[in-house]
Amino acid sequence: MSTLNKIDPTQLAKQLELWEETEVSAFLNKQPEREDAFYTLGGFPVKRTYTALDTKDIPIDDIGLPGQYPYTRGPYPTMYRSRYWTMRQIAGFGTGEDTNNRFKYLISQGQTGLSTDFDMPTLMGYDSDHPMSDGEVGREGVAIDTLADMEALFDEIDLENISVSMTINPTAWILLAMYIALAKRRGNDLNKLSGTVQADILKEYIAQKEYIYPISPSVRIVRDCITYCAENMKRYNPINISGYHISEAGSSPLHEIAFTMANATTYVEEVVKTGMDVDLFAPRLAFFFVCQADFFEEIAKFRAARRVWAKIMKNQFGAKKAESMRLRFHCQTAAASLTKPQYKVNIMRTTVQALAAVLGGAQSLHTNGMDEAFAIPTEEAMKIALRTQQVIADETNVANVIDPLGGSYFLENLTTQYETKIFEILEEVKEKGGTIKLIEEGWFQKHIADFAYETALKKQDGQKPVIGVNKYVEEDEKADIKTHPHDPTTADRQISRLQNVRATRDNDQIESLLNKLLEVAKDETKNIMPITIELVDAGATMGDIVEKLRTIWGTYRENPVF
Amino acid sequence: MPISSADLVARLKKGDLRAASRLMSRAESNDDETLSSLGAIYRAAGRAHIVGLTGVPGSGKSTLVSKLVETIRKDGRRVGIIAIDPSSPFSGGAILGDRIRMTNLVMDEGVFIRSMATRGSTGGLARSALTAVDILDAAGFDVVIIETVGVGQDEVEIAKASHSTLVVSAPGLGDDVQAIKAGILEIADIHVVSKCDRSDSNRTITDLKIMLAMGVNIAIKDRGGKPLWQVPVVGTSSETGEGIDTLIATLDRHRDVHRTTELGEERLRNIAEYRTFKTAEDLLRSRFYKSTNKRIQDVVEQIAKRELDPFTASNDLLKKIAF
Amino acid sequence: MSLPIRVLLAKVGLDGHDRGVKVVARTLRDAGMDVIYTGLHRTPEEVVNAAVQEDVDILGVSLLSGAHMTICPKIMQLLKDKDAEDTIVVVGGVVPDEDVIPLKEMGVKELLLQDTTPKEIVARLEKLVRERGPR
């Protein structure tokens, strides 16, 4: 009798064939399968079952061990056995004070890291009293115009003791500057600060569409953040290269990872061009992926992502340090999968997705609130979401074994399929002229729009079941949900502080610093962070800085593809 | 009760742009009231300089138009733009994507942009595009630009309907000069090479000049043998603004030649002939379909079974229709 | 041959979510309509200007930022100022239940929110134009 290490493939193949012809056939005669063919949500065909035949050609080194190249099984050798993933529920609304309260509540409920969401004006670079900000101040996130707002946001929160993530993109460098200026004022050691800004501008042009300037100066800003942090903030992740938004914009899981890798490679190339050694900055590049609904596909996806990144860093960029090659990611459950009808079902969806994220080895996790389809979350929704993670961590024991699904015939096979396809796409991007060229041509966007359209049609005809929407629909459902209310005094309170800052600062100094900013901006080789830190410390508003730079860089206009 | 077309025409002549946009929508119909209004509008038009602009996809037409118009506006002239995009041959619908490339013009009171689809009109340019030009002309616009797709037949049509025809090419779209590939080299009064900030643009300009010298486009001469117009190649860059002033000056020059010589008179006669034929064809076709469709359905079975042939059937049908 | 329905799809304000509006654009084109998309980050003034020049049958505003109660009144007023009140205004995206009636009271004809299928959107828009009649 052969044991696992002595399997004879021919023998096994025969056994499989026999099984299909006898047991399976007999069953099919009595009851056919639900579909003629089965696929993952990403369109990968899946078999009835998988055997050693499906993994026999996978190099054993590709699977490896946790904390060892190529990190398929996890970036660290002890993973959650040492420390659980960070439970990092995003928060942000109103003014700095309002969000500060929510931060404190979440910490009291066991949250282990902070994550900040900003309002549209802050995300897009407008001061709260700009005409474009009308109706949007403090609505979908916290309003930050000046350093004074940051002070309110982090009141009584020790930045040296808790990691802070800021979900901000075109204006990331300004928020980072404010964060640094605040830390400096408090006498914090910059090298002790742990946290991240999302700052991934390329995915904005592709998916989320939060951008200000054209591509080139925007990438330069990201490059500056990366090099500045490499030299001044040892524990800080200056970027979260993201696939989440690409997926939410409608892409398949495969494209989510492949396009993220294309963007990541571009950033590394840009920084390497400055002459900085890859091992100096790569350790602090972090990623952000979605966890979508197809349970095993997502786990395979994460494992493939780690393997792909390790190989890219080693083979393409010659990285030597383990830290440069091991992919670490924050994860968020899929907002696009949540529904308005029978919204409590969202809790179950989120639970299963969170479990996949944990089994897939995420370093940090945000679980969505059940009220996601209605508004930004209430405290109650966030508490339940947090408890979801806590149940997984404390009651299921899944965190006690690292990469417990490693070795699964199905999972290893799917992981390798994903890896292969990701590299194929990256090759295609290279052949067609590179990431930035393809962004300008709308290549990524077209793929996303196509999958989004197909998904909409599948939902429409029921091919993609969504409980409450096209299956088990409750016609007379009455909405009984209490959503997070928007405080109508927010804009006034915010603008009041903004005007106060403008009135009490040294405007001549601001003017002079803004001119200096232009000089730095015009010189490609200079780093934009120091002057920005000076500016925010002197009381410059976000709008001051953004508008000044608009005079030389202009505004990006997209050519949409459908 | 919707306002009458006659009332709208009266308003239009006073420069009412709301009336203009409503009339453009109504201009599709073939009822007597509409046709009569269109006639009144036609007679009230004739002041504007009508510019046809075409070029293959990717040649940067919309961006060029946007820059061109922005500059023309500086001397106070009002500009109308009819932007045409192809309809889907399957669904008949269209996504009209030119307006979005002209965001700098949207809030300018002296600019009017109307997007429309080819709607699979046999013979390219939909009648509605030409009536839209009349409408803007009658409303007092100084320049009306018809911007078309650049594939299919409509760019040839454009040359027949406009006073000045611009053909836009761009460097880097392939080895041959695309204007030749698309068969529209000869229709241009002015060739434009966009994206002139690119280093390979000189090659494109040279190629065009050679083709023009070699080709069919002989300079049109007046009775004295003097060339009235020689087709120039103008390089422009929407990014740097280079060449835009030259292009406008060239356009104005062409307009002046057009208005002061027999070249222009002939052109106007040709346009009048084209429009009349086109309108008549259009009316003919529409009346034909109206009265024929049912009759064809009645005999389709027999024709399919080859008991009847299309030739005999058609002759019969024609005899039965009153035009 | 009946005239195709002309639709302007607008993204107003800072909201950059365009997945839905793009699916709708494609859907309407595939249903034989002529669709003009304004692109992102437009102001109410720009959108109404476009709606008037294009004389669209339907102005569809896509909003997921929660700013609909600021933006929609402005749009309705501008349409009135420009003598374009016969434009059918519909709103898509994310709107809380309690805002549906106020929006309808200010003149929004339909709300086509999450989970409205492409087919339904086409059907409802065609119905609205039919009910409006000729203009």
CSV table of N, CA and C in Angstrom, one decimal, chain A residues 88-92 99 103 113-118 122-123 142 144 147 149-151 153-154 159 162-183 193-200 203-204 208 210 225 229 233 236-242 245 288 330 364 529 542:
chain,number,residue,atom,x,y,z
A,88,ARG,N,-8.5,45.8,12.7
A,88,ARG,CA,-8.4,47.2,12.3
A,88,ARG,C,-9.7,47.7,11.6
A,89,GLN,N,-10.7,48.1,12.4
A,89,GLN,CA,-11.9,48.6,11.8
A,89,GLN,C,-11.7,50.0,11.4
A,90,ILE,N,-12.1,50.4,10.2
A,90,ILE,CA,-11.9,51.7,9.8
A,90,ILE,C,-13.0,52.6,10.4
A,91,ALA,N,-12.6,53.9,10.7
A,91,ALA,CA,-13.5,54.8,11.3
A,91,ALA,C,-13.3,56.2,10.7
A,92,GLY,N,-14.3,57.0,10.6
A,92,GLY,CA,-14.1,58.3,10.1
A,92,GLY,C,-15.4,59.0,9.8
A,99,THR,N,-14.5,61.6,15.2
A,99,THR,CA,-13.8,60.4,14.9
A,99,THR,C,-13.0,59.9,16.1
A,103,PHE,N,-12.8,56.3,17.7
A,103,PHE,CA,-11.5,55.6,17.9
A,103,PHE,C,-11.5,55.0,19.3
A,113,GLY,N,-5.7,48.2,16.3
A,113,GLY,CA,-5.0,49.1,15.4
A,113,GLY,C,-6.0,50.1,14.9
A,114,LEU,N,-5.6,51.3,14.6
A,114,LEU,CA,-6.6,52.3,14.1
A,114,LEU,C,-6.5,52.5,12.6
A,115,SER,N,-7.7,52.8,12.0
A,115,SER,CA,-7.7,53.0,10.6
A,115,SER,C,-8.7,54.1,10.3
A,116,THR,N,-8.2,55.1,9.5
A,116,THR,CA,-9.0,56.3,9.4
A,116,THR,C,-9.5,56.5,8.0
A,117,ASP,N,-10.8,56.9,7.9
A,117,ASP,CA,-11.4,57.2,6.6
A,117,ASP,C,-11.7,58.7,6.6
A,118,PHE,N,-11.4,59.3,5.4
A,118,PHE,CA,-11.6,60.7,5.3
A,118,PHE,C,-12.7,61.1,4.4
A,122,THR,N,-11.4,66.0,1.7
A,122,THR,CA,-10.0,65.7,2.2
A,122,THR,C,-9.4,64.7,1.2
A,123,LEU,N,-10.1,63.7,0.8
A,123,LEU,CA,-9.6,62.8,-0.2
A,123,LEU,C,-9.2,63.4,-1.5
A,142,VAL,N,-13.7,61.6,8.0
A,142,VAL,CA,-13.4,62.7,8.8
A,142,VAL,C,-12.9,63.9,8.0
A,144,ILE,N,-10.4,66.8,7.3
A,144,ILE,CA,-9.1,67.3,7.8
A,144,ILE,C,-8.6,68.3,6.9
A,147,LEU,N,-3.4,70.9,10.5
A,147,LEU,CA,-2.8,70.2,11.6
A,147,LEU,C,-3.7,70.2,12.8
A,149,ASP,N,-6.8,69.9,13.0
A,149,ASP,CA,-7.8,68.9,12.9
A,149,ASP,C,-7.1,67.5,13.3
A,150,MET,N,-5.9,67.4,12.9
A,150,MET,CA,-5.2,66.1,13.2
A,150,MET,C,-5.0,66.0,14.7
A,151,GLU,N,-4.7,67.1,15.3
A,151,GLU,CA,-4.6,67.1,16.8
A,151,GLU,C,-5.8,66.7,17.5
A,153,LEU,N,-8.1,64.8,16.1
A,153,LEU,CA,-8.3,63.4,15.7
A,153,LEU,C,-7.6,62.4,16.6
A,154,PHE,N,-6.4,62.8,17.0
A,154,PHE,CA,-5.6,61.9,17.8
A,154,PHE,C,-5.4,62.3,19.2
A,159,LEU,N,0.6,57.9,19.7
A,159,LEU,CA,1.0,57.4,18.4
A,159,LEU,C,2.1,56.4,18.5
A,162,ILE,N,0.2,52.8,19.3
A,162,ILE,CA,-0.8,52.1,18.4
A,162,ILE,C,-0.6,52.5,17.0
A,163,SER,N,-0.7,51.5,16.1
A,163,SER,CA,-0.4,51.7,14.7
A,163,SER,C,-1.7,52.4,14.1
A,164,VAL,N,-1.4,53.3,13.2
A,164,VAL,CA,-2.5,54.1,12.6
A,164,VAL,C,-2.4,54.0,11.1
A,165,SER,N,-3.5,53.6,10.5
A,165,SER,CA,-3.6,53.5,9.1
A,165,SER,C,-4.4,54.6,8.6
A,166,MET,N,-4.0,55.3,7.5
A,166,MET,CA,-4.8,56.4,6.9
A,166,MET,C,-5.2,56.0,5.5
A,167,THR,N,-6.5,55.9,5.2
A,167,THR,CA,-6.9,55.6,3.9
A,167,THR,C,-7.0,56.8,3.1
A,168,ILE,N,-5.9,57.2,2.4
A,168,ILE,CA,-5.9,58.5,1.7
A,168,ILE,C,-4.9,58.3,0.6
A,169,ASN,N,-5.2,58.9,-0.6
A,169,ASN,CA,-4.4,58.7,-1.7
A,169,ASN,C,-3.8,59.9,-2.4
A,170,PRO,N,-4.5,60.7,-3.2
A,170,PRO,CA,-3.8,61.8,-3.8
A,170,PRO,C,-3.2,62.8,-2.8
A,171,THR,N,-3.8,62.9,-1.7
A,171,THR,CA,-3.3,63.8,-0.7
A,171,THR,C,-2.6,63.1,0.5
A,172,ALA,N,-2.2,61.9,0.2
A,172,ALA,CA,-1.6,61.1,1.3
A,172,ALA,C,-0.4,61.7,1.8
A,173,TRP,N,0.4,62.3,1.0
A,173,TRP,CA,1.7,62.9,1.5
A,173,TRP,C,1.4,64.1,2.4
A,174,ILE,N,0.3,64.8,2.2
A,174,ILE,CA,0.0,65.9,3.1
A,174,ILE,C,-0.5,65.3,4.5
A,175,LEU,N,-1.3,64.3,4.4
A,175,LEU,CA,-1.8,63.7,5.7
A,175,LEU,C,-0.6,63.1,6.5
A,176,LEU,N,0.3,62.5,5.7
A,176,LEU,CA,1.5,61.9,6.3
A,176,LEU,C,2.3,63.0,7.0
A,177,ALA,N,2.5,64.1,6.3
A,177,ALA,CA,3.2,65.3,6.8
A,177,ALA,C,2.6,65.8,8.1
A,178,MET,N,1.3,65.8,8.1
A,178,MET,CA,0.6,66.3,9.3
A,178,MET,C,0.8,65.3,10.5
A,179,TYR,N,0.7,64.0,10.1
A,179,TYR,CA,1.0,63.0,11.1
A,179,TYR,C,2.4,63.1,11.7
A,180,ILE,N,3.3,63.3,10.9
A,180,ILE,CA,4.7,63.5,11.3
A,180,ILE,C,4.9,64.8,12.1
A,181,ALA,N,4.3,65.9,11.6
A,181,ALA,CA,4.3,67.2,12.4
A,181,ALA,C,3.7,67.0,13.8
A,182,LEU,N,2.6,66.3,13.8
A,182,LEU,CA,2.0,66.1,15.1
A,182,LEU,C,2.9,65.3,16.1
A,183,ALA,N,3.4,64.2,15.5
A,183,ALA,CA,4.3,63.4,16.3
A,183,ALA,C,5.5,64.2,16.8
A,193,LEU,N,7.1,55.2,15.3
A,193,LEU,CA,5.7,55.3,14.8
A,193,LEU,C,5.4,54.1,13.8
A,194,SER,N,4.3,53.5,14.1
A,194,SER,CA,3.9,52.4,13.2
A,194,SER,C,2.6,52.7,12.5
A,195,GLY,N,2.5,52.4,11.3
A,195,GLY,CA,1.2,52.7,10.6
A,195,GLY,C,1.4,52.8,9.1
A,196,THR,N,0.5,53.4,8.4
A,196,THR,CA,0.5,53.4,7.0
A,196,THR,C,-0.3,54.4,6.4
A,197,VAL,N,0.0,54.9,5.2
A,197,VAL,CA,-0.9,55.7,4.4
A,197,VAL,C,-1.1,54.8,3.1
A,198,GLN,N,-2.3,54.9,2.6
A,198,GLN,CA,-2.5,54.0,1.4
A,198,GLN,C,-1.7,54.5,0.2
A,199,ALA,N,-1.8,55.7,-0.1
A,199,ALA,CA,-1.0,56.4,-1.1
A,199,ALA,C,-0.8,55.7,-2.4
A,200,ASP,N,-1.6,54.8,-2.8
A,200,ASP,CA,-1.4,54.0,-4.0
A,200,ASP,C,-2.1,54.7,-5.2
A,203,LYS,N,-3.6,52.9,-8.7
A,203,LYS,CA,-4.9,52.2,-8.7
A,203,LYS,C,-6.1,53.2,-8.7
A,204,GLU,N,-5.8,54.4,-8.4
A,204,GLU,CA,-6.8,55.5,-8.5
A,204,GLU,C,-7.2,55.7,-9.9
A,208,GLN,N,-10.4,53.5,-8.4
A,208,GLN,CA,-11.2,54.3,-7.4
A,208,GLN,C,-11.4,55.7,-7.8
A,210,GLU,N,-9.9,58.5,-7.3
A,210,GLU,CA,-9.5,59.7,-6.5
A,210,GLU,C,-8.2,60.2,-7.0
A,225,CYS,N,7.4,59.8,-0.8
A,225,CYS,CA,6.9,59.2,0.5
A,225,CYS,C,7.7,58.0,0.8
A,229,CYS,N,10.3,57.9,4.1
A,229,CYS,CA,10.0,56.9,5.2
A,229,CYS,C,11.2,55.9,5.3
A,233,MET,N,11.6,56.8,9.0
A,233,MET,CA,10.6,56.2,9.8
A,233,MET,C,10.6,54.7,9.6
A,236,TYR,N,7.4,52.4,9.5
A,236,TYR,CA,6.2,52.9,8.9
A,236,TYR,C,6.1,52.4,7.4
A,237,ASN,N,4.9,52.0,7.1
A,237,ASN,CA,4.6,51.5,5.7
A,237,ASN,C,4.1,52.7,4.9
A,238,PRO,N,4.9,53.2,4.0
A,238,PRO,CA,4.5,54.4,3.3
A,238,PRO,C,3.5,54.2,2.2
A,239,ILE,N,3.2,53.0,1.9
A,239,ILE,CA,2.2,52.7,0.9
A,239,ILE,C,1.5,51.4,1.1
A,240,ASN,N,0.2,51.3,0.7
A,240,ASN,CA,-0.5,50.1,0.7
A,240,ASN,C,-1.0,49.8,-0.7
A,241,ILE,N,-0.2,49.0,-1.4
A,241,ILE,CA,-0.5,48.8,-2.8
A,241,ILE,C,-1.8,48.0,-2.9
A,242,SER,N,-2.8,48.5,-3.5
A,242,SER,CA,-4.1,47.9,-3.3
A,242,SER,C,-4.8,47.2,-4.4
A,245,HIS,N,-9.8,48.0,-4.3
A,245,HIS,CA,-10.6,48.9,-5.1
A,245,HIS,C,-10.8,48.5,-6.5
A,288,PHE,N,-2.9,45.6,0.2
A,288,PHE,CA,-4.2,45.7,0.6
A,288,PHE,C,-5.1,44.9,-0.4
A,330,HIS,N,-3.0,44.0,4.3
A,330,HIS,CA,-4.2,44.3,5.1
A,330,HIS,C,-5.4,43.7,4.2
A,364,SER,N,-3.7,42.0,8.8
A,364,SER,CA,-4.6,43.0,9.4
A,364,SER,C,-5.9,42.9,8.7
A,529,MET,N,8.5,65.9,0.8
A,529,MET,CA,8.0,65.7,2.2
A,529,MET,C,8.5,66.8,3.1
A,542,MET,N,-4.8,72.1,3.5
A,542,MET,CA,-4.6,71.1,2.5
A,542,MET,C,-4.9,71.9,1.1
